XYZ file of C-alpha atoms in Angstrom:
162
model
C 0.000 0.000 0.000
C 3.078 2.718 0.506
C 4.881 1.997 -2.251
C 1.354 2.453 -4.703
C 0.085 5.061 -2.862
C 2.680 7.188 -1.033
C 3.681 8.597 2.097
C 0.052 9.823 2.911
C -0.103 5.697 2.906
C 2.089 5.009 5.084
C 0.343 6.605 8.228
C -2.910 4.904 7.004
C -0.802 1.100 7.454
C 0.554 2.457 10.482
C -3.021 3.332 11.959
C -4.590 0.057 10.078
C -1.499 -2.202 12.469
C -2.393 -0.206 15.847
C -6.522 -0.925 15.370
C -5.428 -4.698 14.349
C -3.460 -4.860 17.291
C -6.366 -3.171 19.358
C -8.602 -5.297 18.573
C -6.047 -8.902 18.649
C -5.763 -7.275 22.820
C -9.505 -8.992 23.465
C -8.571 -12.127 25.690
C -11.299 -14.621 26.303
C -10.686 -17.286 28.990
C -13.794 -17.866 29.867
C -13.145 -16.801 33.546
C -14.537 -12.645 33.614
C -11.838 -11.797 36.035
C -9.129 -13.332 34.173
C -9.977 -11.685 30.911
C -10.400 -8.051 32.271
C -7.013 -8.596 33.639
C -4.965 -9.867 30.652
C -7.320 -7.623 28.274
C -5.710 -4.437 30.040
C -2.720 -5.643 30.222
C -2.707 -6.699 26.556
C -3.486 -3.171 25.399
C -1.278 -1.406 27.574
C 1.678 -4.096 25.917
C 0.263 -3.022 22.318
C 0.601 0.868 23.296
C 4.071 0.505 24.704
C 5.171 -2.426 21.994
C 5.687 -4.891 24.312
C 4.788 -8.417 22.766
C 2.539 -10.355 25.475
C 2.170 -14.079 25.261
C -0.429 -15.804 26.887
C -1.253 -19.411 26.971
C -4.459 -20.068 29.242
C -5.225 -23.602 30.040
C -6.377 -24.108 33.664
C -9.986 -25.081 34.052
C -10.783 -24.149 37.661
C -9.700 -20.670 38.512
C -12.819 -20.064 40.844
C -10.946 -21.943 43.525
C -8.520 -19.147 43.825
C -10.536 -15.950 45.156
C -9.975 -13.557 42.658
C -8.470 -10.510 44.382
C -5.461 -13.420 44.999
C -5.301 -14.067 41.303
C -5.613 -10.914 40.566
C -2.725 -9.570 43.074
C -0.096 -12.328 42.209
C -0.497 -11.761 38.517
C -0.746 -8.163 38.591
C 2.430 -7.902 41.234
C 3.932 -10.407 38.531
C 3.206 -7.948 35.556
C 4.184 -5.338 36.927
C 7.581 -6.382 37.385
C 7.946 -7.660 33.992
C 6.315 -4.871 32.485
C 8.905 -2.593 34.455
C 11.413 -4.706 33.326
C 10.753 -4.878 28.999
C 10.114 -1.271 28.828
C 14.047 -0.373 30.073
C 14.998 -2.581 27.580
C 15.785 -0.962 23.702
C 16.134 -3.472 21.564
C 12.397 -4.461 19.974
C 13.324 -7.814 20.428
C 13.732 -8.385 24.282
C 10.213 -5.898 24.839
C 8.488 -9.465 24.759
C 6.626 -11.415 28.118
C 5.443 -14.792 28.324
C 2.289 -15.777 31.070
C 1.329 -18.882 31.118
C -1.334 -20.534 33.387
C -1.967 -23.870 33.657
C -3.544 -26.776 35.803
C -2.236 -30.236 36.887
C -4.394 -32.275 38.893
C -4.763 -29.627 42.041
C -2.032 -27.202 41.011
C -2.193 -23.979 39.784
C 0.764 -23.021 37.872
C 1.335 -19.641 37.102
C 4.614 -18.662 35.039
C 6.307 -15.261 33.718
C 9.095 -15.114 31.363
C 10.739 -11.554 30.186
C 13.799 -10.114 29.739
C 15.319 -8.029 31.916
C 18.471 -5.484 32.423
C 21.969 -6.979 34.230
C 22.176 -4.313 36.825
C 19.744 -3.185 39.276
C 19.705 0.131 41.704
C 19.188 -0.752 45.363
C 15.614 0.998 45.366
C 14.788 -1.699 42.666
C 16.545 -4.295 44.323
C 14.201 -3.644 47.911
C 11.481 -3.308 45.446
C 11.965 -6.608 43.996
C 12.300 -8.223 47.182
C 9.151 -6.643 48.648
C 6.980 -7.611 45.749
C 8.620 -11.103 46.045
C 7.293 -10.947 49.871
C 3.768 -10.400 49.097
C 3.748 -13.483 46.127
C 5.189 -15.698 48.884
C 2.326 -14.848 51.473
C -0.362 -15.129 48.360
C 0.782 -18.343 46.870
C 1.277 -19.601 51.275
C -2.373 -18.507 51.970
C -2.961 -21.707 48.891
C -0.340 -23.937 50.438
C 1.848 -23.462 47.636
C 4.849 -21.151 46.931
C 6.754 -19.044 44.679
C 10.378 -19.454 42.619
C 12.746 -16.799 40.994
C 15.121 -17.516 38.742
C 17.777 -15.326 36.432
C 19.432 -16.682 33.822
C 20.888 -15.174 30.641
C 18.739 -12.060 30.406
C 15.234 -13.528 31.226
C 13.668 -13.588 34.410
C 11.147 -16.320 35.656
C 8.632 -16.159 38.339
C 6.951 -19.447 38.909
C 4.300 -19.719 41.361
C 2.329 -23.283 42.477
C -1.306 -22.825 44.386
C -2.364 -25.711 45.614
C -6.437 -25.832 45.401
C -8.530 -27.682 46.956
């Protein structure tokens, strides 16, 4: 479409992408909660470019009360979000949330790249935010990992329903 019709073109692809990409940010679960989250998040990834992967597959959310759900994965965004958007290169703006169920487990995991060095206000940060997923994912009898390993960070958390 530029090349036929011109620069005047090119803003009309660029504006034809963004409404794609608005309208690709609709996430249906089939748990309401669940899909108002990752639908915000979603569009506030397709504002900042941020690539969001999600892969949905657990079957009984409603045995997790939702303001838990919705604290552990929104504490869980957050830091990847704050993470992707320091980073420059197109390539590493990308996060990966997955959700999935085995027998009684809930298991919840975030992928994303992140920078080497941290400031000490990030660090305490970090560690505060890793306090409240620990007393979330206890309060389910399960717990939480972190892991760092060539540029990507994991956070992997188990509830245990009943």
């Amino acid at each position: 479409m530029q090349q036929k019709c011109g620069p005047l073109s090119g803003e009309l692809v660029q504006s034809t992408r963004q409404a794609v990409r608005v309208y690709d940010a609709a996430v249906h679960t089939g748990n309401a909660a669940l899909d108002t989250f990752l639908t915000e998040k979603n569009l506030f990834c397709v504002r900042e470019n941020i690539r969001l992967s999600c892969t949905v597959s657990a079957r009984n959310l409603e045995q997790v009360d939702h303001v838990d759900l919705y604290a552990l994965l929104d504490t869980s965004m957050e830091l990847a979000l704050d993470s992707v958007m320091r980073c420059g290169e197109a390539e590493k703006r990308v996060i990966s949330l997955s959700l999935s169920q085995h027998q009684n487990q809930l298991l919840i995991g975030i992928e994303y790249y992140t920078q080497a060095v941290r400031t000490a206000g990030e660090r305490e940060a970090l560690d505060a935010a890793g306090r409240e997923l620990e007393w979330i994912a206890g309060r389910y009898n399960g717990g939480i990992q972190f892991s760092s390993e060539g540029g990507m960070e994991r956070i992997y958390a188990v509830l245990l329903a009943e």
